[in-house]
PDB file of N, CA and C in Angstrom:
ATOM      1  N   GLU A  93       0.712  -1.137  -0.138  1.00  0.00           N
ATOM      2  CA  GLU A  93       0.079   0.003   0.072  1.00  0.00           C
ATOM      3  C   GLU A  93       0.855   1.360  -0.075  1.00  0.00           C
ATOM      4  N   LYS A  94       0.420   2.266  -0.800  1.00  0.00           N
ATOM      5  CA  LYS A  94       1.363   3.519  -1.058  1.00  0.00           C
ATOM      6  C   LYS A  94       1.837   4.043   0.297  1.00  0.00           C
ATOM      7  N   ASP A  95       0.475   4.420   1.098  1.00  0.00           N
ATOM      8  CA  ASP A  95       0.623   5.122   2.294  1.00  0.00           C
ATOM      9  C   ASP A  95       1.088   4.282   3.676  1.00  0.00           C
ATOM     10  N   ARG A  96       1.429   2.879   3.510  1.00  0.00           N
ATOM     11  CA  ARG A  96       1.869   2.334   4.495  1.00  0.00           C
ATOM     12  C   ARG A  96       3.525   2.732   5.096  1.00  0.00           C
ATOM     13  N   TYR A  97       3.547   2.729   6.249  1.00  0.00           N
ATOM     14  CA  TYR A  97       5.082   2.973   6.819  1.00  0.00           C
ATOM     15  C   TYR A  97       5.250   1.752   7.511  1.00  0.00           C
ATOM     16  N   ILE A  98       6.401   0.929   7.279  1.00  0.00           N
ATOM     17  CA  ILE A  98       6.744   0.040   8.383  1.00  0.00           C
ATOM     18  C   ILE A  98       8.039   0.469   9.084  1.00  0.00           C
ATOM     19  N   TYR A  99       7.971   0.371  10.088  1.00  0.00           N
ATOM     20  CA  TYR A  99       9.305   0.925  10.961  1.00  0.00           C
ATOM     21  C   TYR A  99       9.780  -0.584  11.545  1.00  0.00           C
ATOM     22  N   LEU A 100      10.989  -1.324  11.367  1.00  0.00           N
ATOM     23  CA  LEU A 100      11.893  -2.373  12.050  1.00  0.00           C
ATOM     24  C   LEU A 100      12.601  -2.105  12.611  1.00  0.00           C
ATOM     25  N   THR A 101      12.995  -2.823  13.613  1.00  0.00           N
ATOM     26  CA  THR A 101      14.419  -2.706  14.462  1.00  0.00           C
ATOM     27  C   THR A 101      15.256  -3.950  13.971  1.00  0.00           C
ATOM     28  N   ALA A 102      16.454  -3.479  13.403  1.00  0.00           N
ATOM     29  CA  ALA A 102      17.223  -4.441  12.689  1.00  0.00           C
ATOM     30  C   ALA A 102      18.469  -4.489  13.530  1.00  0.00           C
ATOM     31  N   VAL A 103      19.618  -5.470  13.131  1.00  0.00           N
ATOM     32  CA  VAL A 103      20.569  -5.898  13.532  1.00  0.00           C
ATOM     33  C   VAL A 103      21.263  -6.615  12.349  1.00  0.00           C
ATOM     34  N   GLU A 104      22.694  -6.077  11.853  1.00  0.00           N
ATOM     35  CA  GLU A 104      23.195  -7.018  10.793  1.00  0.00           C
ATOM     36  C   GLU A 104      23.779  -8.437  11.304  1.00  0.00           C
ATOM     37  N   VAL A 105      23.642  -9.425  10.585  1.00  0.00           N
ATOM     38  CA  VAL A 105      23.942 -10.597  10.955  1.00  0.00           C
ATOM     39  C   VAL A 105      24.546 -11.339   9.734  1.00  0.00           C
ATOM     40  N   PRO A 106      25.685 -12.068   9.822  1.00  0.00           N
ATOM     41  CA  PRO A 106      26.429 -12.539   8.477  1.00  0.00           C
ATOM     42  C   PRO A 106      25.096 -13.308   7.725  1.00  0.00           C
ATOM     43  N   ALA A 107      25.635 -13.553   6.607  1.00  0.00           N
ATOM     44  CA  ALA A 107      24.659 -13.950   5.674  1.00  0.00           C
ATOM     45  C   ALA A 107      24.271 -15.693   5.799  1.00  0.00           C
ATOM     46  N   ASN A 108      25.191 -16.534   6.319  1.00  0.00           N
ATOM     47  CA  ASN A 108      24.851 -17.689   6.684  1.00  0.00           C
ATOM     48  C   ASN A 108      24.376 -18.316   7.957  1.00  0.00           C
ATOM     49  N   GLU A 109      24.290 -17.195   8.862  1.00  0.00           N
ATOM     50  CA  GLU A 109      23.592 -17.332  10.296  1.00  0.00           C
ATOM     51  C   GLU A 109      22.007 -17.381  10.133  1.00  0.00           C
ATOM     52  N   LYS A 110      21.633 -18.570  10.705  1.00  0.00           N
ATOM     53  CA  LYS A 110      19.930 -18.510  10.703  1.00  0.00           C
ATOM     54  C   LYS A 110      19.514 -17.658  11.724  1.00  0.00           C
ATOM     55  N   LEU A 111      18.362 -17.174  11.552  1.00  0.00           N
ATOM     56  CA  LEU A 111      17.551 -16.053  12.137  1.00  0.00           C
ATOM     57  C   LEU A 111      17.193 -16.960  13.469  1.00  0.00           C
ATOM     58  N   PRO A 112      16.606 -16.541  14.615  1.00  0.00           N
ATOM     59  CA  PRO A 112      15.892 -17.022  15.328  1.00  0.00           C
ATOM     60  C   PRO A 112      14.283 -16.847  14.955  1.00  0.00           C
ATOM     61  N   ASP A 113      13.789 -17.719  15.676  1.00  0.00           N
ATOM     62  CA  ASP A 113      12.260 -17.965  15.184  1.00  0.00           C
ATOM     63  C   ASP A 113      11.699 -16.496  15.673  1.00  0.00           C
ATOM     64  N   GLY A 114      10.842 -16.273  14.505  1.00  0.00           N
ATOM     65  CA  GLY A 114       9.804 -14.771  15.087  1.00  0.00           C
ATOM     66  C   GLY A 114      10.896 -13.592  14.513  1.00  0.00           C
ATOM     67  N   MET A 115      12.111 -13.613  13.948  1.00  0.00           N
ATOM     68  CA  MET A 115      12.607 -12.675  13.199  1.00  0.00           C
ATOM     69  C   MET A 115      12.577 -12.636  11.854  1.00  0.00           C
ATOM     70  N   VAL A 116      12.707 -11.716  10.920  1.00  0.00           N
ATOM     71  CA  VAL A 116      12.267 -11.654   9.622  1.00  0.00           C
ATOM     72  C   VAL A 116      13.618 -11.260   9.033  1.00  0.00           C
ATOM     73  N   GLU A 117      13.893 -11.610   7.805  1.00  0.00           N
ATOM     74  CA  GLU A 117      15.231 -10.962   7.008  1.00  0.00           C
ATOM     75  C   GLU A 117      14.983 -10.034   6.020  1.00  0.00           C
ATOM     76  N   LEU A 118      15.491  -9.190   6.208  1.00  0.00           N
ATOM     77  CA  LEU A 118      15.464  -7.837   5.383  1.00  0.00           C
ATOM     78  C   LEU A 118      17.106  -8.032   4.508  1.00  0.00           C
ATOM     79  N   ASN A 119      16.982  -7.861   3.415  1.00  0.00           N
ATOM     80  CA  ASN A 119      18.184  -7.569   2.304  1.00  0.00           C
ATOM     81  C   ASN A 119      17.996  -6.092   1.966  1.00  0.00           C
ATOM     82  N   LEU A 120      19.129  -5.350   2.028  1.00  0.00           N
ATOM     83  CA  LEU A 120      19.309  -4.080   1.835  1.00  0.00           C
ATOM     84  C   LEU A 120      20.225  -4.033   0.366  1.00  0.00           C
ATOM     85  N   PRO A 121      19.703  -3.563  -0.607  1.00  0.00           N
ATOM     86  CA  PRO A 121      20.674  -3.727  -1.666  1.00  0.00           C
ATOM     87  C   PRO A 121      21.838  -2.722  -1.466  1.00  0.00           C
ATOM     88  N   LYS A 122      22.888  -2.783  -2.176  1.00  0.00           N
ATOM     89  CA  LYS A 122      23.981  -1.680  -2.004  1.00  0.00           C
ATOM     90  C   LYS A 122      23.512  -0.527  -2.754  1.00  0.00           C
ATOM     91  N   ARG A 123      23.725   0.784  -1.939  1.00  0.00           N
ATOM     92  CA  ARG A 123      23.407   1.859  -2.836  1.00  0.00           C
ATOM     93  C   ARG A 123      24.218   3.264  -2.320  1.00  0.00           C
ATOM     94  N   THR A 124      23.719   4.236  -2.596  1.00  0.00           N
ATOM     95  CA  THR A 124      24.432   5.498  -2.299  1.00  0.00           C
ATOM     96  C   THR A 124      23.030   6.023  -1.571  1.00  0.00           C
ATOM     97  N   TYR A 125      23.833   6.648  -0.334  1.00  0.00           N
ATOM     98  CA  TYR A 125      22.768   7.039   0.732  1.00  0.00           C
ATOM     99  C   TYR A 125      23.278   8.692   0.847  1.00  0.00           C
ATOM    100  N   ALA A 126      22.197   9.541   1.264  1.00  0.00           N
ATOM    101  CA  ALA A 126      22.524  10.735   1.637  1.00  0.00           C
ATOM    102  C   ALA A 126      22.479  10.172   3.042  1.00  0.00           C
ATOM    103  N   LYS A 127      23.497  10.819   4.080  1.00  0.00           N
ATOM    104  CA  LYS A 127      23.529  10.835   5.205  1.00  0.00           C
ATOM    105  C   LYS A 127      23.428  11.819   6.025  1.00  0.00           C
ATOM    106  N   PHE A 128      22.838  12.130   7.194  1.00  0.00           N
ATOM    107  CA  PHE A 128      22.199  13.153   7.827  1.00  0.00           C
ATOM    108  C   PHE A 128      22.444  12.725   9.510  1.00  0.00           C
ATOM    109  N   LEU A 129      23.024  13.535  10.085  1.00  0.00           N
ATOM    110  CA  LEU A 129      23.445  13.369  11.382  1.00  0.00           C
ATOM    111  C   LEU A 129      22.493  14.282  12.366  1.00  0.00           C
ATOM    112  N   TYR A 130      21.606  13.527  13.263  1.00  0.00           N
ATOM    113  CA  TYR A 130      20.961  14.195  13.956  1.00  0.00           C
ATOM    114  C   TYR A 130      21.445  14.457  15.363  1.00  0.00           C
ATOM    115  N   LYS A 131      21.452  15.779  16.275  1.00  0.00           N
ATOM    116  CA  LYS A 131      21.898  16.065  17.208  1.00  0.00           C
ATOM    117  C   LYS A 131      20.677  16.543  18.290  1.00  0.00           C
ATOM    118  N   GLY A 132      20.645  15.941  19.402  1.00  0.00           N
ATOM    119  CA  GLY A 132      19.304  16.232  20.140  1.00  0.00           C
ATOM    120  C   GLY A 132      18.484  15.081  20.872  1.00  0.00           C
ATOM    121  N   HIS A 133      17.775  15.536  21.503  1.00  0.00           N
ATOM    122  CA  HIS A 133      16.889  14.436  22.106  1.00  0.00           C
ATOM    123  C   HIS A 133      15.880  14.003  20.899  1.00  0.00           C
ATOM    124  N   VAL A 134      15.858  12.456  21.229  1.00  0.00           N
ATOM    125  CA  VAL A 134      15.088  12.102  19.985  1.00  0.00           C
ATOM    126  C   VAL A 134      13.331  12.538  19.750  1.00  0.00           C
ATOM    127  N   ALA A 135      12.943  13.047  20.751  1.00  0.00           N
ATOM    128  CA  ALA A 135      11.637  13.278  20.653  1.00  0.00           C
ATOM    129  C   ALA A 135      11.235  14.627  20.144  1.00  0.00           C
ATOM    130  N   ASP A 136      12.451  15.584  19.581  1.00  0.00           N
ATOM    131  CA  ASP A 136      12.139  16.349  18.654  1.00  0.00           C
ATOM    132  C   ASP A 136      13.068  15.829  17.118  1.00  0.00           C
ATOM    133  N   TYR A 137      12.867  14.827  16.864  1.00  0.00           N
ATOM    134  CA  TYR A 137      13.714  14.333  15.889  1.00  0.00           C
ATOM    135  C   TYR A 137      12.638  14.575  14.429  1.00  0.00           C
ATOM    136  N   MET A 138      11.241  14.666  14.594  1.00  0.00           N
ATOM    137  CA  MET A 138      10.373  14.670  13.408  1.00  0.00           C
ATOM    138  C   MET A 138      10.529  16.139  12.883  1.00  0.00           C
ATOM    139  N   THR A 139      11.015  17.072  13.509  1.00  0.00           N
ATOM    140  CA  THR A 139      11.050  18.508  13.042  1.00  0.00           C
ATOM    141  C   THR A 139      12.350  18.353  12.265  1.00  0.00           C
ATOM    142  N   THR A 140      13.331  17.684  12.648  1.00  0.00           N
ATOM    143  CA  THR A 140      14.449  17.574  11.584  1.00  0.00           C
ATOM    144  C   THR A 140      14.094  16.553  10.222  1.00  0.00           C
ATOM    145  N   HIS A 141      13.599  15.652  10.277  1.00  0.00           N
ATOM    146  CA  HIS A 141      12.949  14.723   9.633  1.00  0.00           C
ATOM    147  C   HIS A 141      11.972  15.463   8.636  1.00  0.00           C
ATOM    148  N   ARG A 142      11.089  16.376   8.855  1.00  0.00           N
ATOM    149  CA  ARG A 142      10.375  17.151   8.078  1.00  0.00           C
ATOM    150  C   ARG A 142      11.502  18.204   7.248  1.00  0.00           C
ATOM    151  N   LYS A 143      12.034  18.843   7.849  1.00  0.00           N
ATOM    152  CA  LYS A 143      13.334  19.661   7.149  1.00  0.00           C
ATOM    153  C   LYS A 143      13.984  18.957   6.090  1.00  0.00           C
ATOM    154  N   ILE A 144      14.447  17.631   6.511  1.00  0.00           N
ATOM    155  CA  ILE A 144      15.265  17.078   5.597  1.00  0.00           C
ATOM    156  C   ILE A 144      14.434  16.730   4.295  1.00  0.00           C
ATOM    157  N   TRP A 145      13.237  16.224   4.435  1.00  0.00           N
ATOM    158  CA  TRP A 145      12.400  16.056   3.336  1.00  0.00           C
ATOM    159  C   TRP A 145      11.602  17.311   2.685  1.00  0.00           C
ATOM    160  N   ASN A 146      11.212  18.645   3.280  1.00  0.00           N
ATOM    161  CA  ASN A 146      10.422  19.496   3.023  1.00  0.00           C
ATOM    162  C   ASN A 146      11.436  20.532   2.348  1.00  0.00           C
ATOM    163  N   ASN A 147      12.523  20.671   2.797  1.00  0.00           N
ATOM    164  CA  ASN A 147      13.812  21.592   2.610  1.00  0.00           C
ATOM    165  C   ASN A 147      14.972  21.041   1.836  1.00  0.00           C
ATOM    166  N   TRP A 148      15.647  20.371   2.436  1.00  0.00           N
ATOM    167  CA  TRP A 148      16.992  20.064   1.760  1.00  0.00           C
ATOM    168  C   TRP A 148      16.964  19.175   0.975  1.00  0.00           C
ATOM    169  N   ILE A 149      15.831  18.180   0.586  1.00  0.00           N
ATOM    170  CA  ILE A 149      15.770  17.134  -0.705  1.00  0.00           C
ATOM    171  C   ILE A 149      15.261  18.090  -1.932  1.00  0.00           C
ATOM    172  N   PRO A 150      14.109  18.651  -1.763  1.00  0.00           N
ATOM    173  CA  PRO A 150      13.877  19.565  -2.843  1.00  0.00           C
ATOM    174  C   PRO A 150      14.623  20.719  -3.420  1.00  0.00           C
ATOM    175  N   GLU A 151      15.576  21.230  -2.363  1.00  0.00           N
ATOM    176  CA  GLU A 151      16.452  22.070  -2.758  1.00  0.00           C
ATOM    177  C   GLU A 151      17.813  21.503  -3.684  1.00  0.00           C
ATOM    178  N   SER A 152      18.153  20.417  -2.915  1.00  0.00           N
ATOM    179  CA  SER A 152      19.472  19.729  -3.204  1.00  0.00           C
ATOM    180  C   SER A 152      19.250  19.217  -4.859  1.00  0.00           C
ATOM    181  N   LYS A 153      17.924  19.273  -5.034  1.00  0.00           N
ATOM    182  CA  LYS A 153      17.772  18.529  -6.537  1.00  0.00           C
ATOM    183  C   LYS A 153      18.110  17.029  -6.798  1.00  0.00           C
ATOM    184  N   ILE A 154      18.509  16.415  -5.424  1.00  0.00           N
ATOM    185  CA  ILE A 154      19.132  15.056  -5.703  1.00  0.00           C
ATOM    186  C   ILE A 154      18.147  14.198  -5.484  1.00  0.00           C
ATOM    187  N   LYS A 155      17.883  13.368  -6.519  1.00  0.00           N
ATOM    188  CA  LYS A 155      16.716  12.052  -6.916  1.00  0.00           C
ATOM    189  C   LYS A 155      16.873  11.104  -5.641  1.00  0.00           C
ATOM    190  N   VAL A 156      15.819  11.143  -5.211  1.00  0.00           N
ATOM    191  CA  VAL A 156      15.658  10.193  -3.887  1.00  0.00           C
ATOM    192  C   VAL A 156      15.216   8.906  -4.330  1.00  0.00           C
ATOM    193  N   LEU A 157      15.857   7.397  -4.063  1.00  0.00           N
ATOM    194  CA  LEU A 157      15.186   6.560  -4.836  1.00  0.00           C
ATOM    195  C   LEU A 157      14.291   5.756  -3.768  1.00  0.00           C
ATOM    196  N   ASP A 158      13.370   5.013  -4.500  1.00  0.00           N
ATOM    197  CA  ASP A 158      12.040   4.101  -3.529  1.00  0.00           C
ATOM    198  C   ASP A 158      13.419   3.130  -2.826  1.00  0.00           C
ATOM    199  N   GLY A 159      12.707   3.106  -1.568  1.00  0.00           N
ATOM    200  CA  GLY A 159      13.620   1.994  -0.698  1.00  0.00           C
ATOM    201  C   GLY A 159      13.527   2.578   0.434  1.00  0.00           C
ATOM    202  N   THR A 160      14.317   1.756   1.406  1.00  0.00           N
ATOM    203  CA  THR A 160      14.548   1.831   2.984  1.00  0.00           C
ATOM    204  C   THR A 160      15.316   2.911   3.501  1.00  0.00           C
ATOM    205  N   GLU A 161      14.427   3.944   4.172  1.00  0.00           N
ATOM    206  CA  GLU A 161      15.386   4.838   4.820  1.00  0.00           C
ATOM    207  C   GLU A 161      15.837   4.509   6.165  1.00  0.00           C
ATOM    208  N   ILE A 162      17.051   4.515   6.490  1.00  0.00           N
ATOM    209  CA  ILE A 162      17.577   3.809   7.912  1.00  0.00           C
ATOM    210  C   ILE A 162      18.374   4.615   8.659  1.00  0.00           C
ATOM    211  N   GLU A 163      17.583   4.561  10.200  1.00  0.00           N
ATOM    212  CA  GLU A 163      18.061   5.251  11.051  1.00  0.00           C
ATOM    213  C   GLU A 163      19.353   4.410  11.807  1.00  0.00           C
ATOM    214  N   VAL A 164      20.392   4.765  12.095  1.00  0.00           N
ATOM    215  CA  VAL A 164      21.551   4.113  12.591  1.00  0.00           C
ATOM    216  C   VAL A 164      21.718   4.943  14.000  1.00  0.00           C
ATOM    217  N   TYR A 165      21.304   3.762  15.183  1.00  0.00           N
ATOM    218  CA  TYR A 165      21.517   4.072  16.359  1.00  0.00           C
ATOM    219  C   TYR A 165      22.567   3.262  17.007  1.00  0.00           C
ATOM    220  N   ASP A 166      23.823   4.057  17.641  1.00  0.00           N
ATOM    221  CA  ASP A 166      24.734   3.367  18.072  1.00  0.00           C
ATOM    222  C   ASP A 166      25.016   3.856  19.456  1.00  0.00           C
ATOM    223  N   ARG A 167      26.186   3.768  19.890  1.00  0.00           N
ATOM    224  CA  ARG A 167      27.001   4.192  21.082  1.00  0.00           C
ATOM    225  C   ARG A 167      26.497   5.642  21.425  1.00  0.00           C
ATOM    226  N   ARG A 168      26.309   6.231  20.224  1.00  0.00           N
ATOM    227  CA  ARG A 168      26.230   7.803  20.229  1.00  0.00           C
ATOM    228  C   ARG A 168      24.879   7.998  20.891  1.00  0.00           C
ATOM    229  N   PHE A 169      23.999   7.110  20.854  1.00  0.00           N
ATOM    230  CA  PHE A 169      22.615   7.252  21.186  1.00  0.00           C
ATOM    231  C   PHE A 169      22.125   6.991  22.681  1.00  0.00           C
ATOM    232  N   HIS A 170      21.405   8.086  23.348  1.00  0.00           N
ATOM    233  CA  HIS A 170      21.008   7.851  24.602  1.00  0.00           C
ATOM    234  C   HIS A 170      19.542   8.424  24.442  1.00  0.00           C
ATOM    235  N   LEU A 171      18.631   7.365  24.922  1.00  0.00           N
ATOM    236  CA  LEU A 171      17.467   7.560  24.697  1.00  0.00           C
ATOM    237  C   LEU A 171      16.695   9.063  25.532  1.00  0.00           C
ATOM    238  N   HIS A 172      17.021   9.282  26.676  1.00  0.00           N
ATOM    239  CA  HIS A 172      16.801  10.309  27.583  1.00  0.00           C
ATOM    240  C   HIS A 172      17.585  11.645  27.551  1.00  0.00           C
ATOM    241  N   SER A 173      18.451  11.604  26.372  1.00  0.00           N
ATOM    242  CA  SER A 173      19.515  12.835  26.391  1.00  0.00           C
ATOM    243  C   SER A 173      19.180  13.882  25.419  1.00  0.00           C
ATOM    244  N   ALA A 174      19.645  15.160  25.951  1.00  0.00           N
ATOM    245  CA  ALA A 174      19.619  16.019  24.802  1.00  0.00           C
ATOM    246  C   ALA A 174      20.756  15.795  23.847  1.00  0.00           C
ATOM    247  N   ASP A 175      21.850  15.220  24.250  1.00  0.00           N
ATOM    248  CA  ASP A 175      23.245  15.074  23.664  1.00  0.00           C
ATOM    249  C   ASP A 175      23.501  13.852  23.009  1.00  0.00           C
ATOM    250  N   SER A 176      22.162  13.534  22.355  1.00  0.00           N
ATOM    251  CA  SER A 176      22.227  12.235  21.701  1.00  0.00           C
ATOM    252  C   SER A 176      22.202  12.141  20.236  1.00  0.00           C
ATOM    253  N   GLU A 177      22.984  11.196  19.713  1.00  0.00           N
ATOM    254  CA  GLU A 177      23.074  11.477  18.246  1.00  0.00           C
ATOM    255  C   GLU A 177      22.847   9.982  17.475  1.00  0.00           C
ATOM    256  N   PHE A 178      22.651  10.233  16.190  1.00  0.00           N
ATOM    257  CA  PHE A 178      22.343   9.247  15.188  1.00  0.00           C
ATOM    258  C   PHE A 178      22.184   9.572  13.910  1.00  0.00           C
ATOM    259  N   ASP A 179      22.514   8.381  13.041  1.00  0.00           N
ATOM    260  CA  ASP A 179      22.474   8.798  11.577  1.00  0.00           C
ATOM    261  C   ASP A 179      21.060   8.692  10.897  1.00  0.00           C
ATOM    262  N   VAL A 180      20.815   9.220   9.625  1.00  0.00           N
ATOM    263  CA  VAL A 180      19.659   8.966   8.974  1.00  0.00           C
ATOM    264  C   VAL A 180      20.411   8.723   7.498  1.00  0.00           C
ATOM    265  N   LEU A 181      19.763   7.525   6.991  1.00  0.00           N
ATOM    266  CA  LEU A 181      20.436   7.316   5.650  1.00  0.00           C
ATOM    267  C   LEU A 181      19.327   7.305   4.564  1.00  0.00           C
ATOM    268  N   ILE A 182      19.351   8.094   3.591  1.00  0.00           N
ATOM    269  CA  ILE A 182      17.900   8.027   2.561  1.00  0.00           C
ATOM    270  C   ILE A 182      18.723   7.649   1.309  1.00  0.00           C
ATOM    271  N   PRO A 183      18.000   6.740   0.432  1.00  0.00           N
ATOM    272  CA  PRO A 183      18.780   6.302  -0.696  1.00  0.00           C
ATOM    273  C   PRO A 183      18.679   7.122  -1.612  1.00  0.00           C
ATOM    274  N   ILE A 184      19.444   7.267  -2.397  1.00  0.00           N
ATOM    275  CA  ILE A 184      19.668   8.184  -3.361  1.00  0.00           C
ATOM    276  C   ILE A 184      20.336   7.706  -4.834  1.00  0.00           C
ATOM    277  N   GLU A 185      19.819   8.808  -5.750  1.00  0.00           N
ATOM    278  CA  GLU A 185      20.645   8.022  -7.044  1.00  0.00           C
ATOM    279  C   GLU A 185      21.887   8.648  -7.062  1.00  0.00           C
ATOM    280  N   GLN A 186      23.070   8.131  -7.583  1.00  0.00           N
ATOM    281  CA  GLN A 186      24.187   8.333  -7.667  1.00  0.00           C
ATOM    282  C   GLN A 186      24.700   9.126  -8.779  1.00  0.00           C
TER     283      GLN A 186
END
């Protein structure tokens, strides 16, 4: 469905590793991504997300590809902190 949004939590695993019951496999094709660094409390992220899609992408004239938008949460991410950071990756045409 066109207006459907699926949000998955994922972890990279080796290709030959069997997934535990209840988990699904998602294979992401090798692509070029526009990478954005978000800094701040996660509760404020949607403001930045709207700026990426409503301002940066139209102004940059970069072609966004259909596909998976990825948020990368690592050791820099702290759920309850304004000093939190994570990366946002959007597939683009090279």
